Short mmCIF file of C-alpha atoms in Angstrom, two decimals:
data_model
loop_
_atom_site.label_atom_id
_atom_site.label_comp_id
_atom_site.label_asym_id
_atom_site.label_seq_id
_atom_site.Cartn_x
_atom_site.Cartn_y
_atom_site.Cartn_z
CA MET A 266 27.67 -75.26 1.40
CA ARG A 267 29.28 -74.92 -1.95
CA PHE A 268 29.85 -71.13 -1.31
CA MET A 269 31.67 -71.80 1.85
CA PRO A 270 35.05 -71.58 0.52
CA ILE A 271 34.29 -68.48 -1.56
CA LEU A 272 32.85 -66.66 1.56
CA LEU A 273 36.06 -67.41 3.50
CA VAL A 274 38.38 -66.20 0.84
CA ALA A 275 35.98 -62.79 0.84
CA MET A 276 36.42 -62.69 4.59
CA TRP A 277 39.96 -63.28 4.45
CA MET A 278 40.43 -60.45 1.56
CA PHE A 279 38.40 -58.45 3.83
CA ALA A 280 40.43 -58.78 6.84
CA ALA A 281 43.77 -58.22 5.03
CA THR A 282 42.79 -54.99 3.46
CA ALA A 283 41.23 -53.77 6.77
CA HIS A 284 44.66 -54.63 8.36
CA ALA A 285 46.61 -52.89 5.67
CA GLN A 286 44.50 -49.88 6.45
CA GLY A 287 45.29 -49.99 10.06
CA GLU A 288 48.84 -48.19 9.76
CA ALA A 289 48.45 -44.77 8.21
CA PRO A 290 50.81 -44.76 4.78
CA GLU A 291 53.69 -42.51 4.57
CA PHE A 292 54.33 -40.76 1.14
CA TYR A 293 57.32 -39.09 0.30
CA ASP A 294 57.24 -37.64 -3.27
CA PHE A 295 60.49 -37.60 -5.13
CA ASP A 296 61.51 -36.08 -8.28
CA THR A 297 63.83 -38.81 -9.72
CA GLN A 298 64.25 -42.76 -8.69
CA ALA A 299 67.72 -41.78 -7.61
CA GLU A 300 66.42 -39.36 -4.97
CA GLU A 301 64.37 -42.08 -3.71
CA GLN A 302 67.06 -44.43 -3.54
CA ARG A 303 69.10 -42.05 -1.65
CA PHE A 304 66.43 -41.57 1.00
CA ARG A 305 66.03 -45.28 1.51
CA GLY A 306 69.61 -45.58 2.03
CA LEU A 307 69.97 -42.84 4.37
CA ILE A 308 66.86 -44.14 6.37
CA ALA A 309 68.26 -47.56 6.36
CA GLU A 310 71.60 -46.59 7.91
CA LEU A 311 70.10 -44.38 10.76
CA ARG A 312 69.21 -45.95 13.95
CA CYS A 313 66.40 -45.50 16.01
CA PRO A 314 67.14 -44.19 19.58
CA LYS A 315 63.94 -45.37 20.86
CA CYS A 316 64.05 -48.96 19.60
CA GLN A 317 67.51 -49.40 19.52
CA ASN A 318 67.65 -52.61 17.48
CA GLN A 319 65.84 -51.12 14.44
CA ASN A 320 66.99 -48.56 11.87
CA ILE A 321 64.48 -45.72 11.13
CA ALA A 322 63.39 -47.12 8.09
CA ASP A 323 61.78 -50.36 9.92
CA SER A 324 60.79 -48.62 13.18
CA ASN A 325 57.15 -47.17 13.83
CA ALA A 326 58.11 -45.43 16.77
CA PRO A 327 57.00 -41.70 16.51
CA ILE A 328 60.48 -40.42 16.93
CA SER A 329 61.56 -42.55 13.84
CA LYS A 330 58.80 -40.70 11.99
CA ASP A 331 60.05 -37.42 12.99
CA MET A 332 63.69 -38.55 11.86
CA ARG A 333 62.43 -39.80 8.82
CA ASP A 334 60.50 -36.47 7.99
CA GLN A 335 63.67 -34.48 8.62
CA VAL A 336 65.72 -36.49 6.53
CA TYR A 337 63.10 -35.84 3.70
CA LEU A 338 63.02 -32.24 4.48
CA LEU A 339 66.85 -31.79 4.44
CA MET A 340 67.04 -33.84 1.25
CA GLN A 341 64.57 -31.31 -0.35
CA SER A 342 66.39 -28.30 0.79
CA GLY A 343 69.43 -29.70 -0.94
CA ALA A 344 71.58 -30.96 1.87
CA THR A 345 74.36 -33.63 1.20
CA ASP A 346 74.23 -37.10 3.07
CA ASP A 347 77.04 -35.81 5.59
CA GLU A 348 75.15 -32.84 6.40
CA ILE A 349 71.89 -34.94 6.97
CA VAL A 350 73.42 -37.37 9.00
CA GLY A 351 75.49 -34.84 10.83
CA ALA A 352 71.99 -32.87 11.78
CA LEU A 353 70.73 -35.84 13.26
CA VAL A 354 73.75 -36.75 15.03
CA ASP A 355 73.84 -33.19 16.64
CA ARG A 356 70.83 -33.92 18.34
CA PHE A 357 70.53 -37.75 18.87
CA GLY A 358 74.15 -38.33 19.00
CA GLU A 359 76.69 -40.78 17.33
CA PHE A 360 74.45 -43.54 18.75
CA VAL A 361 71.86 -43.14 15.55
CA LYS A 362 74.84 -43.94 13.14
CA TYR A 363 75.02 -47.65 12.31
CA LYS A 364 78.25 -47.01 11.00
CA PRO A 365 80.48 -45.27 13.73
CA PRO A 366 83.48 -43.10 12.73
CA VAL A 367 86.72 -44.57 13.15
CA ASP A 368 88.47 -42.41 15.88
CA ARG A 369 90.18 -42.80 19.15
CA ARG A 370 87.25 -44.20 20.81
CA THR A 371 86.13 -46.77 18.23
CA ILE A 372 89.53 -47.86 16.96
CA LEU A 373 89.31 -51.13 19.02
CA LEU A 374 85.74 -51.86 17.92
CA TRP A 375 87.31 -51.28 13.91
CA GLY A 376 90.53 -53.05 14.53
CA PHE A 377 89.50 -55.87 16.32
CA PRO A 378 88.56 -58.08 13.28
CA ALA A 379 91.94 -57.51 11.97
CA ILE A 380 93.72 -58.17 15.14
CA ALA A 381 91.64 -61.32 15.49
CA VAL A 382 92.47 -62.43 12.22
CA LEU A 383 96.52 -61.62 12.60
CA GLY A 384 96.28 -63.37 16.24
CA GLY A 385 94.70 -66.24 14.60
CA PHE A 386 97.43 -66.44 11.75
CA MET A 387 100.27 -66.07 14.23
CA ILE A 388 99.11 -68.86 16.40
CA VAL A 389 98.64 -71.12 13.31
CA ALA A 390 101.93 -70.21 12.14
CA GLY A 391 103.57 -70.85 15.40
CA VAL A 392 101.92 -74.18 15.56
CA VAL A 393 103.02 -75.09 12.13
CA ILE A 394 106.81 -73.77 12.76
CA ARG A 395 107.25 -75.53 15.70
CA SER A 396 105.98 -78.95 14.32
CA ARG A 397 108.29 -78.43 11.39
CA LYS A 398 111.40 -77.60 13.54
CA GLN A 399 111.17 -80.82 15.49
CA SER A 400 114.12 -82.96 13.79
CA PRO A 401 112.33 -85.77 12.38
CA GLU A 402 113.72 -88.46 14.60
CA PRO A 403 113.61 -92.01 13.28
CA ALA A 404 110.51 -93.60 14.89
CA LEU A 405 112.71 -96.65 15.75
CA SER A 406 116.38 -96.79 17.07
CA ALA A 407 118.82 -98.99 14.92
CA GLN A 408 118.45 -101.88 17.21
CA GLU A 409 114.94 -101.84 16.56
CA GLN A 410 115.03 -101.65 13.32
CA ALA A 411 117.41 -104.63 12.93
CA ARG A 412 114.93 -106.46 14.97
CA VAL A 413 112.05 -105.36 12.69
CA ARG A 414 113.91 -106.79 9.61
CA GLN A 415 114.54 -109.91 11.23
CA MET A 416 111.21 -110.38 12.06
CA LEU A 417 110.20 -109.51 8.44
CA ALA A 418 112.83 -111.84 7.22
CA ASP A 419 111.52 -114.41 9.42
CA LYS A 420 107.70 -114.20 8.14
CA ASP A 421 108.79 -114.09 4.54
CA PRO A 422 108.01 -117.39 3.26
CA SER A 423 110.27 -117.02 0.28
CA SER A 424 112.98 -116.62 2.54
CA ARG A 425 112.55 -119.82 4.06
CA SER A 426 114.46 -122.63 2.67
CA MET B 3 107.43 -70.02 29.19
CA LYS B 4 105.68 -73.04 28.54
CA ARG B 5 104.09 -73.15 31.92
CA LEU B 6 103.27 -69.58 31.88
CA MET B 7 101.46 -70.25 28.42
CA LEU B 8 99.28 -72.68 30.42
CA PHE B 9 97.56 -69.63 32.35
CA LEU B 10 96.83 -67.93 29.15
CA PRO B 11 93.46 -69.31 28.87
CA LEU B 12 92.60 -68.29 32.66
CA VAL B 13 93.93 -64.83 32.18
CA LEU B 14 91.61 -64.47 29.06
CA ALA B 15 88.83 -65.74 30.76
CA VAL B 16 89.35 -63.38 33.76
CA GLY B 17 89.69 -60.63 31.09
CA VAL B 18 86.68 -61.05 29.25
CA GLY B 19 84.68 -61.74 32.51
CA ILE B 20 85.83 -58.32 34.00
CA PHE B 21 84.60 -56.74 30.46
CA LEU B 22 81.31 -58.15 30.54
CA ALA B 23 80.60 -57.88 34.14
CA ALA B 24 81.21 -54.08 33.85
CA GLY B 25 78.42 -53.91 31.32
CA ILE B 26 75.91 -55.59 33.47
CA GLY B 27 73.46 -53.21 35.05
CA LYS B 28 74.05 -50.44 32.65
CA ASP B 29 70.99 -49.48 30.93
CA PRO B 30 71.40 -49.35 27.17
CA THR B 31 68.41 -47.31 26.77
CA ARG B 32 69.73 -44.32 28.45
CA LEU B 33 71.73 -42.44 26.15
CA GLU B 34 74.05 -39.51 27.03
CA SER B 35 72.63 -36.41 25.45
CA ALA B 36 74.47 -34.95 22.26
CA LEU B 37 73.91 -31.63 23.40
CA ILE B 38 76.10 -31.68 26.60
CA GLY B 39 77.95 -28.54 26.77
CA LYS B 40 75.94 -26.90 24.06
CA PRO B 41 73.60 -24.08 24.49
CA VAL B 42 69.83 -24.94 24.37
CA PRO B 43 68.60 -25.03 20.67
CA GLU B 44 67.04 -21.79 19.09
CA PHE B 45 63.59 -21.73 19.39
CA SER B 46 60.42 -19.60 19.21
CA LEU B 47 57.23 -21.32 20.75
CA ALA B 48 54.27 -20.15 22.62
CA ASN B 49 53.87 -20.11 26.23
CA LEU B 50 51.49 -22.81 27.33
CA ARG B 51 49.37 -20.84 29.90
CA GLU B 52 49.70 -17.48 27.46
CA PRO B 53 49.20 -18.35 23.90
CA GLY B 54 49.85 -14.79 22.89
CA GLN B 55 53.30 -14.82 24.37
CA THR B 56 56.21 -16.32 22.49
CA LEU B 57 59.17 -17.73 24.37
CA ASP B 58 62.63 -18.47 23.30
CA GLN B 59 66.23 -19.47 24.47
CA SER B 60 66.69 -16.50 26.41
CA LEU B 61 64.12 -18.09 29.05
CA PHE B 62 67.15 -20.13 30.47
CA ARG B 63 69.23 -17.11 31.06
CA GLY B 64 70.44 -16.14 34.58
CA GLU B 65 69.31 -19.14 36.83
CA VAL B 66 70.09 -22.84 36.77
CA SER B 67 66.78 -24.73 35.70
CA LEU B 68 65.40 -28.29 35.02
CA LEU B 69 63.84 -28.59 31.67
CA ASN B 70 60.96 -31.48 31.96
CA VAL B 71 59.79 -32.54 28.95
CA TRP B 72 56.23 -33.97 29.35
CA ALA B 73 52.91 -34.75 27.85
CA GLU B 74 49.46 -35.81 29.10
CA TRP B 75 49.70 -38.97 26.96
CA CYS B 76 53.04 -40.14 28.90
CA PRO B 77 52.04 -42.54 31.54
CA ALA B 78 55.55 -42.10 33.24
CA CYS B 79 55.03 -38.36 33.30
CA TRP B 80 51.93 -38.94 35.69
CA ASP B 81 54.36 -41.04 37.80
CA GLU B 82 57.02 -38.64 38.15
CA HIS B 83 54.54 -35.54 38.53
CA GLU B 84 54.30 -35.79 42.49
CA ASP B 85 58.17 -35.78 42.63
CA LEU B 86 58.42 -32.70 40.36
CA MET B 87 55.64 -31.07 42.75
CA TRP B 88 57.91 -31.81 45.81
CA LEU B 89 60.98 -30.49 44.05
CA ALA B 90 59.37 -27.26 43.19
CA ASN B 91 57.69 -26.81 46.44
CA GLU B 92 60.11 -27.97 48.84
CA LYS B 93 63.55 -27.80 47.15
CA GLY B 94 62.64 -24.50 45.48
CA VAL B 95 63.98 -25.92 42.00
CA ARG B 96 63.11 -23.98 38.90
CA ILE B 97 61.53 -26.28 36.52
CA VAL B 98 60.90 -25.11 33.23
CA GLY B 99 58.37 -27.58 31.20
CA LEU B 100 58.27 -28.46 27.67
CA ASN B 101 54.85 -29.66 26.88
CA TYR B 102 55.69 -32.21 24.37
CA LYS B 103 53.51 -33.18 21.26
CA ASP B 104 50.51 -32.61 23.35
CA GLU B 105 47.10 -30.63 23.14
CA ARG B 106 46.47 -27.56 25.28
CA GLU B 107 43.36 -28.81 26.90
CA LYS B 108 44.70 -32.21 27.74
CA ALA B 109 47.67 -30.70 29.07
CA PHE B 110 45.66 -28.23 31.18
CA SER B 111 43.44 -31.02 32.48
CA PHE B 112 46.70 -32.76 33.50
CA LEU B 113 47.97 -29.85 35.49
CA ASP B 114 44.20 -29.30 37.04
CA ARG B 115 44.52 -32.87 38.30
CA LEU B 116 48.24 -33.56 39.58
CA GLY B 117 49.10 -29.69 40.29
CA ASP B 118 51.46 -27.44 38.33
CA PRO B 119 55.37 -27.42 39.43
CA TYR B 120 56.56 -25.43 36.31
CA GLN B 121 57.58 -21.93 36.48
CA THR B 122 57.02 -21.53 32.74
CA ILE B 123 55.77 -24.14 30.11
CA ILE B 124 56.76 -24.15 26.50
CA TYR B 125 53.99 -25.46 24.32
CA ASP B 126 55.54 -27.66 21.68
CA PRO B 127 52.48 -29.37 19.78
CA ARG B 128 54.77 -30.52 17.06
CA GLY B 129 57.66 -31.50 19.00
CA SER B 130 60.17 -29.24 17.27
CA LEU B 131 62.09 -28.36 20.38
CA GLY B 132 61.77 -31.76 21.43
CA PHE B 133 63.45 -32.80 18.23
CA ASP B 134 66.04 -30.62 18.36
CA LEU B 135 66.88 -31.39 22.03
CA GLY B 136 66.93 -35.17 20.87
CA VAL B 137 64.20 -36.12 22.84
CA TYR B 138 63.10 -39.93 22.05
CA GLY B 139 61.19 -40.74 25.07
CA ALA B 140 59.08 -38.60 27.34
CA PRO B 141 59.66 -37.95 30.24
CA GLU B 142 63.20 -36.45 29.95
CA THR B 143 64.83 -34.06 32.18
CA PHE B 144 67.67 -31.77 31.43
CA VAL B 145 69.82 -29.48 33.56
CA ILE B 146 70.47 -26.34 31.82
CA ASP B 147 72.94 -23.80 33.49
CA ALA B 148 72.67 -20.27 34.08
CA GLU B 149 74.15 -19.43 30.57
CA GLY B 150 71.80 -21.56 29.03
CA VAL B 151 73.99 -24.36 28.40
CA VAL B 152 72.74 -27.92 28.62
CA ARG B 153 74.67 -29.91 31.27
CA TYR B 154 73.08 -33.06 31.92
CA ARG B 155 69.95 -35.27 30.43
CA HIS B 156 68.09 -37.61 32.54
CA VAL B 157 65.85 -40.13 30.51
CA GLY B 158 62.97 -41.66 32.52
CA VAL B 159 61.16 -40.57 35.69
CA VAL B 160 62.65 -38.14 38.20
CA ASN B 161 62.03 -39.10 41.77
CA GLU B 162 63.88 -38.66 45.11
CA ARG B 163 66.42 -41.11 44.52
CA VAL B 164 67.32 -39.72 41.12
CA TRP B 165 67.23 -36.32 42.59
CA GLU B 166 69.53 -36.94 45.19
CA GLU B 167 71.72 -39.23 43.41
CA ILE B 168 72.22 -37.67 39.86
CA LEU B 169 70.42 -34.44 39.49
CA LEU B 170 71.60 -32.58 42.82
CA PRO B 171 74.98 -33.04 42.26
CA VAL B 172 74.94 -32.10 38.48
CA ILE B 173 73.31 -28.98 39.99
CA ASN B 174 75.90 -28.44 42.63
CA ARG B 175 78.83 -28.75 40.31
CA VAL B 176 77.18 -26.43 37.98
CA GLU B 177 76.53 -23.70 40.38
CA GLY B 178 79.97 -24.17 41.62
CA LYS B 179 81.21 -23.22 38.16
CA SER B 180 79.09 -20.75 37.09
#
């Protein structure tokens, strides 16, 4: 019974390695660290057309694997980032870019945050200006103020003779 | 003026409502092909039935065709096959097959069981033409005009309704033009 925990740990380790072997690992060879960084950056900002909320770095759909391979091959052949992204956009459409270009169709998308902030400022400014403009009316009329003074005078013990 | 401002929330709510309602029922997984209006990518692949013969993009010249991307491993391809048989036999549609990331033997056993609606089948075991076409989920069906230009892409199964409502109108439009 003393060996039970050890046995359990051993079983767990075995299961963990078996699980890790379940997915075929992918190896891309890079000459420099910078190249690898560039590759990671590229596959992080390309979107999988099949599993639409994942980038091709995270997705294990076959199409994402093909796209990663293509990115790697194009990188090895000396293509620039724009050329690589362009090659995939030509095949799969603008959809694969997480950052769509600013053009006539996307201007509202890109412009909306600025429009919303501007609109918010205008509303706040409007409210502030309007509240300032209201002439500071005396809270009490002259008659009422006289009454208040009267009442206070009555209550004040020092004024009582 | 103040009174009119009271209607602002209502106007906003209706506007947002219309915008959101327009999105309901749209299937976001169906993407328009990036190749519409562009010629079929260049390729050089074997004929599935005759391994010695090499096919290229000139296959699509001269006649409007459907290019159907299929594979034995693709369950939805089994579903749509009967309708492709119907299109080929009853409607006389020219269907070119693109056997995508499949094995020759499996492809043949699939066709032996379900029939063969294809005029020609391109064998693309590595999915290279599929990749150039932007195929992301078989089955996909492209309408290609007589000049070899991609005119439409349908993602998902083809059935009678898809044919009547989507593909046939596209083909009619394409044939009227070219």
